[in-house]
mmCIF file of C-alpha atoms in Angstrom:
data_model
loop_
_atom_site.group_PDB
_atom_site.id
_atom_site.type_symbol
_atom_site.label_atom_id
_atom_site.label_comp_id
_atom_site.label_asym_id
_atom_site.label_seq_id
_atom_site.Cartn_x
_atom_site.Cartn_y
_atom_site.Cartn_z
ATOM 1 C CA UNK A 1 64.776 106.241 197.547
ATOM 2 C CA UNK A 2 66.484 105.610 193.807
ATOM 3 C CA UNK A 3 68.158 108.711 192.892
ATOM 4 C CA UNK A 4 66.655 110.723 189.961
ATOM 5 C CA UNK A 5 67.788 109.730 186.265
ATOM 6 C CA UNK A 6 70.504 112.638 184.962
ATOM 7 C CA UNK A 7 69.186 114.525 182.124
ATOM 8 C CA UNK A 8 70.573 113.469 178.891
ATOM 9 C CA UNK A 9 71.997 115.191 176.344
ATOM 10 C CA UNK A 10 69.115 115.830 172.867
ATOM 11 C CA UNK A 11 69.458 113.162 170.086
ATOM 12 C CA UNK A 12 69.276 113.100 166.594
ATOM 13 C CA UNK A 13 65.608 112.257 165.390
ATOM 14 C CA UNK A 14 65.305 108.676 165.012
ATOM 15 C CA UNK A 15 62.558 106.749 163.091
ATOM 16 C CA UNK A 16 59.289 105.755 165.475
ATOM 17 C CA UNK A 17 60.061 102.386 167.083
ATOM 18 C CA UNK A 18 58.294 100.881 170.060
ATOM 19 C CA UNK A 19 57.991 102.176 173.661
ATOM 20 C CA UNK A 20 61.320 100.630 175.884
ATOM 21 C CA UNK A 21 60.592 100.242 179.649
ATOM 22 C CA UNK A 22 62.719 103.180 181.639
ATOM 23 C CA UNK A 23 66.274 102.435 182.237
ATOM 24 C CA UNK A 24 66.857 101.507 186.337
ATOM 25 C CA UNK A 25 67.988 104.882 188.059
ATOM 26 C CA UNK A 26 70.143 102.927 190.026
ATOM 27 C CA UNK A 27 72.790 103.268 186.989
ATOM 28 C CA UNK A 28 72.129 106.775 185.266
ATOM 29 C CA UNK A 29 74.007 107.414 182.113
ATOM 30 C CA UNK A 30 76.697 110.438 182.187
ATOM 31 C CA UNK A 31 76.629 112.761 179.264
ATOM 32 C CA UNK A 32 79.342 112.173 176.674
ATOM 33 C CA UNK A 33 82.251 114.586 177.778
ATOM 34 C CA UNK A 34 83.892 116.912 174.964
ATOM 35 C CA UNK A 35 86.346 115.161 172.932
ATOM 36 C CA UNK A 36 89.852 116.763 173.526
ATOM 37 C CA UNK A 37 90.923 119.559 170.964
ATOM 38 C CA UNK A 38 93.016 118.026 167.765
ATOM 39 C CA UNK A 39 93.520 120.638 165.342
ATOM 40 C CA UNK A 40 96.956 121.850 166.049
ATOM 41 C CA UNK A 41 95.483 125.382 165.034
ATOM 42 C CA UNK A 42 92.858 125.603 167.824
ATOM 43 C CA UNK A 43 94.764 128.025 170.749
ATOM 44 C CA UNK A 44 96.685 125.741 173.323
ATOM 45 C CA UNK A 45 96.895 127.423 177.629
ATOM 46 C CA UNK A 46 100.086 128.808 178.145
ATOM 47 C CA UNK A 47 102.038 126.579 180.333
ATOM 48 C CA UNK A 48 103.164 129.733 182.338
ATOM 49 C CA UNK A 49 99.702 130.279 183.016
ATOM 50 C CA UNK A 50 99.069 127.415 184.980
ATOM 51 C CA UNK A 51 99.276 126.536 188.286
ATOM 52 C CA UNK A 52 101.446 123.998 189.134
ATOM 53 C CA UNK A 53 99.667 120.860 191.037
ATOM 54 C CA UNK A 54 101.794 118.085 192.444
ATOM 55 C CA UNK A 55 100.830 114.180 191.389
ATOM 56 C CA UNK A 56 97.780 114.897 190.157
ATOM 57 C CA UNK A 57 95.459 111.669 189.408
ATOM 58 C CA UNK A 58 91.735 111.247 188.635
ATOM 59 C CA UNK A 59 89.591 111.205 192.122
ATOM 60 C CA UNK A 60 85.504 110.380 192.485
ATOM 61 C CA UNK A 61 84.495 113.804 190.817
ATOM 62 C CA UNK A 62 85.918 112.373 187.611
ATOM 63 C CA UNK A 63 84.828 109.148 187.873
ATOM 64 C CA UNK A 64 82.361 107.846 185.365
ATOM 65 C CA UNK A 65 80.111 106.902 187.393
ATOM 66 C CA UNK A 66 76.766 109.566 188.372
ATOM 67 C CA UNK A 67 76.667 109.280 192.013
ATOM 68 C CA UNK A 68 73.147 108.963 193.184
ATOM 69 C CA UNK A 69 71.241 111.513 195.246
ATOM 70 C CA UNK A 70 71.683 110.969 198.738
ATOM 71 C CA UNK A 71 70.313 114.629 200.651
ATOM 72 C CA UNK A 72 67.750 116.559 199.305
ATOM 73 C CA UNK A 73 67.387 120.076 200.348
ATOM 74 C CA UNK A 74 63.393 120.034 200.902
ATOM 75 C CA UNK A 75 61.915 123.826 201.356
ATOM 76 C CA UNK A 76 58.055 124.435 201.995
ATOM 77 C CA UNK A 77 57.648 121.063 200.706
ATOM 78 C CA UNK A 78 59.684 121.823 197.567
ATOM 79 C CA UNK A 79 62.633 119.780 196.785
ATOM 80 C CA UNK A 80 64.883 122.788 195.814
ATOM 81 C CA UNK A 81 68.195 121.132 195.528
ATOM 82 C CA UNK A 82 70.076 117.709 195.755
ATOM 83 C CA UNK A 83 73.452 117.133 197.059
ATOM 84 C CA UNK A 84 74.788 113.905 195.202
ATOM 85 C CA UNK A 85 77.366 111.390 196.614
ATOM 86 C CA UNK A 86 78.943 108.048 196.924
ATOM 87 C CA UNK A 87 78.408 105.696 200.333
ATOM 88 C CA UNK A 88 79.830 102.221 200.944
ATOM 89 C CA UNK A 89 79.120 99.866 204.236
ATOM 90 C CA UNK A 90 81.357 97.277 205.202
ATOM 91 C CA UNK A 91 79.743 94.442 206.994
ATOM 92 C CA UNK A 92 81.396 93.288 210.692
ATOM 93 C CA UNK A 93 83.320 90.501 208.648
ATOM 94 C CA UNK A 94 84.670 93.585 206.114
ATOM 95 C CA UNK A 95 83.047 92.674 202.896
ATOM 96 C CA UNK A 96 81.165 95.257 201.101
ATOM 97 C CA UNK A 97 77.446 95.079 202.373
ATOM 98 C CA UNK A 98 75.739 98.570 200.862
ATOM 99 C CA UNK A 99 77.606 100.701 197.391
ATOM 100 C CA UNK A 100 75.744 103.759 196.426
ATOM 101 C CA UNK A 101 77.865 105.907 193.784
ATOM 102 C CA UNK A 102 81.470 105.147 193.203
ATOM 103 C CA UNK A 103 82.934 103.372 196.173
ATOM 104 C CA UNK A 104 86.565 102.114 194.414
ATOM 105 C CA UNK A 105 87.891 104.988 192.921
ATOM 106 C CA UNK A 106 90.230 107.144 195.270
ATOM 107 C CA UNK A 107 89.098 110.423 196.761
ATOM 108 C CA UNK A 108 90.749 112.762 199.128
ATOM 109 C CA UNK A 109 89.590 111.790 202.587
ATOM 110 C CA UNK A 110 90.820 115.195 204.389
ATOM 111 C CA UNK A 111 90.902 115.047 207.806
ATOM 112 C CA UNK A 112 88.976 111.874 207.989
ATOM 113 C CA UNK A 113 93.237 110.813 207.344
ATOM 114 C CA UNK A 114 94.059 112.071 210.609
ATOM 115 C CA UNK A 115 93.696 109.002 212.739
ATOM 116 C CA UNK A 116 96.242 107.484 210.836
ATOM 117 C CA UNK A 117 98.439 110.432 210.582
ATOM 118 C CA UNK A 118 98.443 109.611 214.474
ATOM 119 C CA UNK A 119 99.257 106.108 214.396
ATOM 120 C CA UNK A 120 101.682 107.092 212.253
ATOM 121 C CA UNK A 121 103.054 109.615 214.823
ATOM 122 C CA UNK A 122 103.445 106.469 217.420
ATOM 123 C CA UNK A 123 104.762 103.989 214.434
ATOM 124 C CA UNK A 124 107.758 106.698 214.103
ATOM 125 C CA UNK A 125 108.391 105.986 218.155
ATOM 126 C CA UNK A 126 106.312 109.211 219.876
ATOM 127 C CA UNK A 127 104.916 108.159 222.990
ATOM 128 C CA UNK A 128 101.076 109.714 223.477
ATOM 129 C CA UNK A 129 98.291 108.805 225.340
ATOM 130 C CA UNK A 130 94.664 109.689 226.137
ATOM 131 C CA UNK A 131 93.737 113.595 225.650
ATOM 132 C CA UNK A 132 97.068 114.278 223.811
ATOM 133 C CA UNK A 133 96.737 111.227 221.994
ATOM 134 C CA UNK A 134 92.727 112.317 220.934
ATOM 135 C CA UNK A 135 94.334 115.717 220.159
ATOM 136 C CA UNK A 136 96.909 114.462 217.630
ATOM 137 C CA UNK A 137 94.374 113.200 215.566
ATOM 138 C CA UNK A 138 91.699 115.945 215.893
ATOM 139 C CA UNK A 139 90.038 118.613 213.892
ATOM 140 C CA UNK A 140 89.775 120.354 217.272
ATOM 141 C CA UNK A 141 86.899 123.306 217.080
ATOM 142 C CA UNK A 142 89.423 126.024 218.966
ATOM 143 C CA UNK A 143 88.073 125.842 222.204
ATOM 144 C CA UNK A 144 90.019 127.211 225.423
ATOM 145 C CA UNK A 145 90.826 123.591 226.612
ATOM 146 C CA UNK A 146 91.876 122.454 223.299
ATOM 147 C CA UNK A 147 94.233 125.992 222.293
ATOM 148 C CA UNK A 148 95.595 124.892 226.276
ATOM 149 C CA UNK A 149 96.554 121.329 225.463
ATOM 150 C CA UNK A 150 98.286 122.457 222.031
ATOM 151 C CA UNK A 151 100.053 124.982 223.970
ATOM 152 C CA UNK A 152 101.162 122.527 226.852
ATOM 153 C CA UNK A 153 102.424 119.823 224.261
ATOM 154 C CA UNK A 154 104.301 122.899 222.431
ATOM 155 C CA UNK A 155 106.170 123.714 225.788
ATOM 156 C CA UNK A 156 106.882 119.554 226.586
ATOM 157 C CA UNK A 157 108.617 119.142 224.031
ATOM 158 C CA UNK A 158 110.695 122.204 223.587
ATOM 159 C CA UNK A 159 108.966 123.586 220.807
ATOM 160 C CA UNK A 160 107.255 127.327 219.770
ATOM 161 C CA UNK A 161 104.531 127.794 217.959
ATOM 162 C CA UNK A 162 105.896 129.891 214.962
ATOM 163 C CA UNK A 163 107.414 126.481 214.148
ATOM 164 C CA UNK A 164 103.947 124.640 213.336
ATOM 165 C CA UNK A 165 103.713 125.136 209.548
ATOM 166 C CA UNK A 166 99.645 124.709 209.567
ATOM 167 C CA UNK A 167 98.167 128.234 208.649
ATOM 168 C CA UNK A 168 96.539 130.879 211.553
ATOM 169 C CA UNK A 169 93.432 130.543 211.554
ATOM 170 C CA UNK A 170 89.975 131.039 213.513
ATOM 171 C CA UNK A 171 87.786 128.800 215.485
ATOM 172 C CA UNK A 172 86.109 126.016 213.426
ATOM 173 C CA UNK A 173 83.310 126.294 215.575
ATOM 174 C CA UNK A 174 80.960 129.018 215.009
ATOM 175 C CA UNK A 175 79.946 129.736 218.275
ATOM 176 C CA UNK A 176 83.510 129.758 219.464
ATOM 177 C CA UNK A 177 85.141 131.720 216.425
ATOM 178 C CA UNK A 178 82.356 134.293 217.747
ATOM 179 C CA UNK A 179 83.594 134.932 221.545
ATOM 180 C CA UNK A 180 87.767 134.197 220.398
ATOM 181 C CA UNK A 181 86.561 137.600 217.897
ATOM 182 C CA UNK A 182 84.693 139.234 220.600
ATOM 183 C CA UNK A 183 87.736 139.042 222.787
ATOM 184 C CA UNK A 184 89.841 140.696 220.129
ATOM 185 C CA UNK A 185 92.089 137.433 219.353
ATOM 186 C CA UNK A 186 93.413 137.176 215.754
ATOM 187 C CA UNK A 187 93.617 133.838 213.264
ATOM 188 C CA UNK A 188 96.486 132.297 215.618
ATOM 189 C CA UNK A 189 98.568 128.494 214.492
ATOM 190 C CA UNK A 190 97.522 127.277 217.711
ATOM 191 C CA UNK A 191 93.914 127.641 217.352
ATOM 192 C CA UNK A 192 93.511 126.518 213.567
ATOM 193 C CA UNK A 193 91.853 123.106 213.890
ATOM 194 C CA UNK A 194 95.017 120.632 212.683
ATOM 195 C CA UNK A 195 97.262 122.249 215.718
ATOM 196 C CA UNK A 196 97.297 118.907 217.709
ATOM 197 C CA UNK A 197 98.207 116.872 214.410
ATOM 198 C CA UNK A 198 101.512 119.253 213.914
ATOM 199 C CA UNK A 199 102.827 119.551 217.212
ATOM 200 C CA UNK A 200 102.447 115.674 217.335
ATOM 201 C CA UNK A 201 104.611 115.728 214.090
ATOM 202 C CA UNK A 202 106.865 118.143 215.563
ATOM 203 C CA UNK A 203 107.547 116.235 218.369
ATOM 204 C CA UNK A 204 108.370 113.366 217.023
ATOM 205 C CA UNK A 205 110.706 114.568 214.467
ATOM 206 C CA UNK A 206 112.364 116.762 217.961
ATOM 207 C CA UNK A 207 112.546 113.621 219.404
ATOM 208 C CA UNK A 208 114.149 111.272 216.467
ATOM 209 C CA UNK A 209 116.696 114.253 215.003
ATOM 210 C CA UNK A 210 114.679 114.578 212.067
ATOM 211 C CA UNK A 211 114.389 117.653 210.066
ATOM 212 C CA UNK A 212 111.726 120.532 211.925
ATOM 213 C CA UNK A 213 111.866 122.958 209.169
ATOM 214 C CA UNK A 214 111.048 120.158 206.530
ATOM 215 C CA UNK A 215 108.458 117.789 208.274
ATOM 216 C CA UNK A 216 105.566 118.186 205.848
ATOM 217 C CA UNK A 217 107.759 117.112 203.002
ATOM 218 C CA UNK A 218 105.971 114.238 201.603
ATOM 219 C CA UNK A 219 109.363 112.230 201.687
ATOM 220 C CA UNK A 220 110.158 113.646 204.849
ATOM 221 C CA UNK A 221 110.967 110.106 206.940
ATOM 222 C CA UNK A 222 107.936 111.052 209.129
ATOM 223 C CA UNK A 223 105.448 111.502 206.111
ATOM 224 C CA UNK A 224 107.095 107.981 204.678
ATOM 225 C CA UNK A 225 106.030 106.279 207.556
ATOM 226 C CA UNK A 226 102.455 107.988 207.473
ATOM 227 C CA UNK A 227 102.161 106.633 204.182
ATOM 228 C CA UNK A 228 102.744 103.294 205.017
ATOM 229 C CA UNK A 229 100.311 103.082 208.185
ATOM 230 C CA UNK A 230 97.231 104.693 205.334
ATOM 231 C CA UNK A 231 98.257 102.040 203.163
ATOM 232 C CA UNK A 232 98.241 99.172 205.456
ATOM 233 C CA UNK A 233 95.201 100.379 207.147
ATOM 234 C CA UNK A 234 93.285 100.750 203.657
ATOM 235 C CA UNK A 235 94.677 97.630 202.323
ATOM 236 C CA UNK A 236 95.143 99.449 199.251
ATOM 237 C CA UNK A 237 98.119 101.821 197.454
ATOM 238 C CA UNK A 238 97.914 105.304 198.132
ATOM 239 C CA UNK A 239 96.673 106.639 194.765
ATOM 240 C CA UNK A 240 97.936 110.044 195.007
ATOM 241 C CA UNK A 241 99.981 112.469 197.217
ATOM 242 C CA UNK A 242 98.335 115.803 197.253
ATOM 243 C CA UNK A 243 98.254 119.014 199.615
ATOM 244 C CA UNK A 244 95.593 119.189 202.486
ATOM 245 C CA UNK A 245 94.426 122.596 204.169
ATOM 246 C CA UNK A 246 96.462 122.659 206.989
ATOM 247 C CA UNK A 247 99.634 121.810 204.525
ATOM 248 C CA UNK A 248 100.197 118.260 205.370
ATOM 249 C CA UNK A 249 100.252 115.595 202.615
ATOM 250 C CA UNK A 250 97.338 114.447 202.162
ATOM 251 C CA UNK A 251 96.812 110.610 200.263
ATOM 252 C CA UNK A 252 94.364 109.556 198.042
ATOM 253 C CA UNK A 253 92.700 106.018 198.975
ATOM 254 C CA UNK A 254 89.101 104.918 197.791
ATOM 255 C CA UNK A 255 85.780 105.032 200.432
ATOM 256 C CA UNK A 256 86.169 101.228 200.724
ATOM 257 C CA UNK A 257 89.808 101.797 201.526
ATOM 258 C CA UNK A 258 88.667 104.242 204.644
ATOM 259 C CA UNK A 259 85.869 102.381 205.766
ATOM 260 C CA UNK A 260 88.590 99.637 206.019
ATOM 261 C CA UNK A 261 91.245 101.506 207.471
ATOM 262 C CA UNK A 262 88.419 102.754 209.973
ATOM 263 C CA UNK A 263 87.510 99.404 211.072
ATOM 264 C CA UNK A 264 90.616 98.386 211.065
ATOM 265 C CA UNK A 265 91.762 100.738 214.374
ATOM 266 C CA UNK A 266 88.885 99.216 215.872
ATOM 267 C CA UNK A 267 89.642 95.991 215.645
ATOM 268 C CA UNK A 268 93.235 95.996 216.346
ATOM 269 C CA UNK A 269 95.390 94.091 219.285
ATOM 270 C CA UNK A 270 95.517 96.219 222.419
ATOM 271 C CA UNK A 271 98.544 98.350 222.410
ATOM 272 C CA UNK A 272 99.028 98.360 218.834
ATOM 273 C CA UNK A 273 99.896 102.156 217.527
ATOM 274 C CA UNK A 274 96.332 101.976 215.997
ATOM 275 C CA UNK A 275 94.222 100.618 218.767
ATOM 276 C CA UNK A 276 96.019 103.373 220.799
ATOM 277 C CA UNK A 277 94.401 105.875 218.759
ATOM 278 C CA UNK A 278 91.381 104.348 218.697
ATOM 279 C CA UNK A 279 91.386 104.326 222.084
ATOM 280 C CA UNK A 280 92.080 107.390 222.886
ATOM 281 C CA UNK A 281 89.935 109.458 220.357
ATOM 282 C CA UNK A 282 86.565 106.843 221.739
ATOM 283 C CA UNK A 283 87.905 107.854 225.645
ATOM 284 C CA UNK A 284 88.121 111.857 224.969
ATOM 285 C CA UNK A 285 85.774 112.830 221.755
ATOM 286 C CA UNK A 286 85.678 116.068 223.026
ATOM 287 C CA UNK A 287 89.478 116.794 222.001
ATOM 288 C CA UNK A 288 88.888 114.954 218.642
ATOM 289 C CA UNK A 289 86.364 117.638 218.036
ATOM 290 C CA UNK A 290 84.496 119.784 220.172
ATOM 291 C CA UNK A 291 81.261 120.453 222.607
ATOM 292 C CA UNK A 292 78.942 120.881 220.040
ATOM 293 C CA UNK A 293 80.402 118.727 217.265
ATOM 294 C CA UNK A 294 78.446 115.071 215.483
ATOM 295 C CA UNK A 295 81.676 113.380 215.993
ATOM 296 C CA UNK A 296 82.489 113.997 219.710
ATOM 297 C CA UNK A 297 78.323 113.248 220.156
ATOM 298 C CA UNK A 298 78.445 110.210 218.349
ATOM 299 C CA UNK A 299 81.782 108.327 220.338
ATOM 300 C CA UNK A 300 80.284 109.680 223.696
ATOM 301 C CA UNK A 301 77.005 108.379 222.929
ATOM 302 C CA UNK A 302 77.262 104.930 221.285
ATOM 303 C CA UNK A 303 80.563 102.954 223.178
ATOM 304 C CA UNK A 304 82.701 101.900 221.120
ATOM 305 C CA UNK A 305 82.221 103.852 218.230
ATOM 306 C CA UNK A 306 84.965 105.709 215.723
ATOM 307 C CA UNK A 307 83.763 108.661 214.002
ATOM 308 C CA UNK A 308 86.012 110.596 211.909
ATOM 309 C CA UNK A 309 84.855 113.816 209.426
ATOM 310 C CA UNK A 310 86.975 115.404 207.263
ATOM 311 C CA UNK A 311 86.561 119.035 204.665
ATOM 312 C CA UNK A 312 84.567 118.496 201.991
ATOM 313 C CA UNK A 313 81.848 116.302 203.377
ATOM 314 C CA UNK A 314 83.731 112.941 204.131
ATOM 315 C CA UNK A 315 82.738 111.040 207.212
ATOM 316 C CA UNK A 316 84.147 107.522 208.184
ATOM 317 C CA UNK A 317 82.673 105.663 211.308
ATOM 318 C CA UNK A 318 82.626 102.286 212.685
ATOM 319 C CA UNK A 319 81.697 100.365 215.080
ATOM 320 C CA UNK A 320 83.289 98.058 217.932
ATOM 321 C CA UNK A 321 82.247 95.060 216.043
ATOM 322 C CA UNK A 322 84.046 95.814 213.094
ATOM 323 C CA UNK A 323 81.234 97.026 210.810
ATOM 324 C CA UNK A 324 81.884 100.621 208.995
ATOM 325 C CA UNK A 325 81.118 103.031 206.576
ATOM 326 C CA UNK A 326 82.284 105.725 204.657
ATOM 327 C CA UNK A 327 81.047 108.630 202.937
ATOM 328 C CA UNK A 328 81.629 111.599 200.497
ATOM 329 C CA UNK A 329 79.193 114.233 199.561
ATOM 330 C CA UNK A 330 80.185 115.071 195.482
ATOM 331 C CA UNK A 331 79.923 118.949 196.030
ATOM 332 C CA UNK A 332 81.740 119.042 199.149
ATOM 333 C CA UNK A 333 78.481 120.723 201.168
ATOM 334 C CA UNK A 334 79.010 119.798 204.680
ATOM 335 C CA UNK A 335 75.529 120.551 205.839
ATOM 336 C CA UNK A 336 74.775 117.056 204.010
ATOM 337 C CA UNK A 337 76.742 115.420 206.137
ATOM 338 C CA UNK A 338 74.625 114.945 209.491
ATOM 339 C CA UNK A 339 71.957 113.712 207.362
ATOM 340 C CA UNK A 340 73.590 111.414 205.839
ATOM 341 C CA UNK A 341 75.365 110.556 208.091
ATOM 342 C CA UNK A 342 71.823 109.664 210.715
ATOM 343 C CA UNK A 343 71.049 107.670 207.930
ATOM 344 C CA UNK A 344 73.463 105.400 207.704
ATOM 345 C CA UNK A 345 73.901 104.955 210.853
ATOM 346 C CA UNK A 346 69.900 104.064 210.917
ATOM 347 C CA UNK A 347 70.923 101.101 208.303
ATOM 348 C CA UNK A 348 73.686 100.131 210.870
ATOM 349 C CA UNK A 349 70.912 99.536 213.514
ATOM 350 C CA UNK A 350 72.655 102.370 215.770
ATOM 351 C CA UNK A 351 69.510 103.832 217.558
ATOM 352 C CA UNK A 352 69.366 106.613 220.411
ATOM 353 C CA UNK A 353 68.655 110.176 220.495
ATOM 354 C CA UNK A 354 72.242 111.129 219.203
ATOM 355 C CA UNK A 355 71.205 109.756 215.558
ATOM 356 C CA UNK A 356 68.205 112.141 215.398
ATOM 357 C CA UNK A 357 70.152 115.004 216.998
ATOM 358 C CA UNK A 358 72.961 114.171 214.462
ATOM 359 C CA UNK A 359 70.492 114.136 211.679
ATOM 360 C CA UNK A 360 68.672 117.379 212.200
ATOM 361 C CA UNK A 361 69.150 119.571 209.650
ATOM 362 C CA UNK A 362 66.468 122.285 209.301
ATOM 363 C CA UNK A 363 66.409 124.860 207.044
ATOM 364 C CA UNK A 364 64.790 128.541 208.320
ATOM 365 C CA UNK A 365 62.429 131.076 206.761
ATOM 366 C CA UNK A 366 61.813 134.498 207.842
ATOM 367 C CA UNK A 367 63.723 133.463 211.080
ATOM 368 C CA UNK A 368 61.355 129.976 211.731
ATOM 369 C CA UNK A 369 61.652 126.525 210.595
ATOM 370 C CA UNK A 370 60.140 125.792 206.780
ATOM 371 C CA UNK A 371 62.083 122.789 205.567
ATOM 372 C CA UNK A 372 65.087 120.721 206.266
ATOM 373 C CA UNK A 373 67.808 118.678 204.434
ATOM 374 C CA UNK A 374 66.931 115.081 204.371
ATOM 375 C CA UNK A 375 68.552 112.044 203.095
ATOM 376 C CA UNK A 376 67.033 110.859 200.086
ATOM 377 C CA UNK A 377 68.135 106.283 200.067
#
């Protein structure tokens, strides 16, 4: 379904002139932006009272272009909100097959990074495999088997965990952040979801003599090499260098840049650093994300598969014969993402009770079910 037409700003009474078809919502026009102040009079920000933001460039939210609706948020049969967003599928061959929104300008794809973070961990000369391998590149949800792993990996390779420089945190699963609280555990470094990704980095810098207290610097020879693997897996220059959650640098590449990188791991030679990881996160889903996670259903479900989200609603998946997509939801609301993400995954051809279950998103009233979120193209 063609997204709705964005509102535009009142004009100036014109004279009466005859009727003009309606312009095509698939390119809706963006309201003219506020020209920047000139008067040297007009009061300037203090530069003291900013905040200081390293290599700051323009991402998808400032892009020109009005992304098109892709979820609606449908109540009682009232369509009571719209969560906007840009969507691009690669065909198996890697040309561009589907663009809805802004596909080519760069956004930050979070965690959806981490797989080659990983392959970036084996490129520097770490040798993982299988569940420690998955772990490296996971968003783990904090469950007992994944806080064990980080903890064994920790011990392997000499290390403690008041040397991870990711913040404590909870559970990212709900169901689990409610028993770790009921057991009276506190936000731990261990348990915050991007554990497996630092003690990977850790290790490897343990293991080459690099730096330990300094191994998030973004020209740390560890985060140099990281930036290499995203660029030669997104066949594109990093755009920017920014700051993710966890504290890791985080790079900037466009949605056709991770759909590529995605099906790039996929189709890789056997025993390359990326195939590895590949491999590893498709054999154990469960320690890329958790029991009750889309990701983890999605590689267990369809063989073959990569699925990768990351914070504010990215998702990049593809499949074993090299056709992929990638996704980001403009206001960052995750609970678009299953949706979505069924959707797509419907325009793949991917079929099977795990796209339904992935796509339910229902929305409750009074404690029963009155509406859900749908996608809307």
């Amino acid at each position: 379904m063609p997204a709705p037409q964005s509102p535009q700003p009142p004009q100036s009474p014109q004279p009466p002139q005859s009727p003009q078809p309606p312009q095509s919502s698939q390119q809706p026009q963006q309201p003219q932006q506020p020209q920047s102040p000139q008067s040297s009079q007009q009061p300037q920000p203090s530069q003291s009272s900013q905040p200081s933001y390293e290599n700051q460039a323009p991402t998808s939210a400032l892009s020109p272009v009005v992304p098109p609706v892709l979820a609606e948020v449908v109540r009682s049969g009232f369509v009571e909100g719209r969560h906007r967003g840009s969507l691009v599928v690669l065909g198996a061959d890697g040309a561009v097959e589907l663009a809805l929104g802004e596909v080519t300008a760069p956004v930050f794809p979070r965690s959806s990074n981490k797989p080659m973070q990983a392959a970036g961990v084996l490129r520097a000369g770490l040798d993982l495999a299988g569940e420690r391998l998955a772990l490296a590149a996971a968003s783990h949800s904090g469950e007992p088997f994944h806080r064990d792993l980080v903890r064994k990996m920790l011990d392997e390779y000499g290390l403690d965990a008041a040397q991870l420089q990711c913040p404590p945190d909870l559970p990212l699963d709900a169901e689990e952040r409610d028993t770790y609280l009921a057991s009276g555990a506190v936000p731990d470094r261990v348990t915050m979801n991007c554990s497996g990704k630092h003690t990977a980095m850790l290790a490897v810098c343990a293991q080459r003599g690099w730096p330990l207290e300094t191994y998030l610097d973004p020209e740390h020879p560890l985060q140099r090499t990281i930036h290499k693997v995203v660029e030669d897996a997104a066949g594109e220059p990093v755009a920017s260098v920014g700051t993710d959650g966890c504290g890791a640098p985080l790079m900037a590449i466009s949605l056709v840049g991770l759909a590529r990188a995605f099906r790039s791991f996929v189709a890789a030679e056997p025993g390359s650093p990326e195939r590895r990881v590949a491999d590893a996160m498709r054999a154990h889903p469960e320690y890329v994300a958790g029991s009750r996670r889309a990701d983890t259903w999605l590689m267990r479900e369809v063989p073959g598969t990569l699925s990768k989200m990351g914070a504010e609603a990215v998702q990049a998946v593809a499949l074993p014969d090299g056709r992929a997509l990638a996704f980001k939801i403009e206001d960052g609301a995750t609970r678009a993402l299953g949706p979505v993400l069924a959707r797509a995954l419907t325009l793949l051809g991917v079929e099977g009770p795990v796209v339904g279950r992935i796509g339910r998103a229902p929305l409750l009233g009074g404690g029963r079910e009155v509406g859900e979120i749908r996608a809307s193209f």
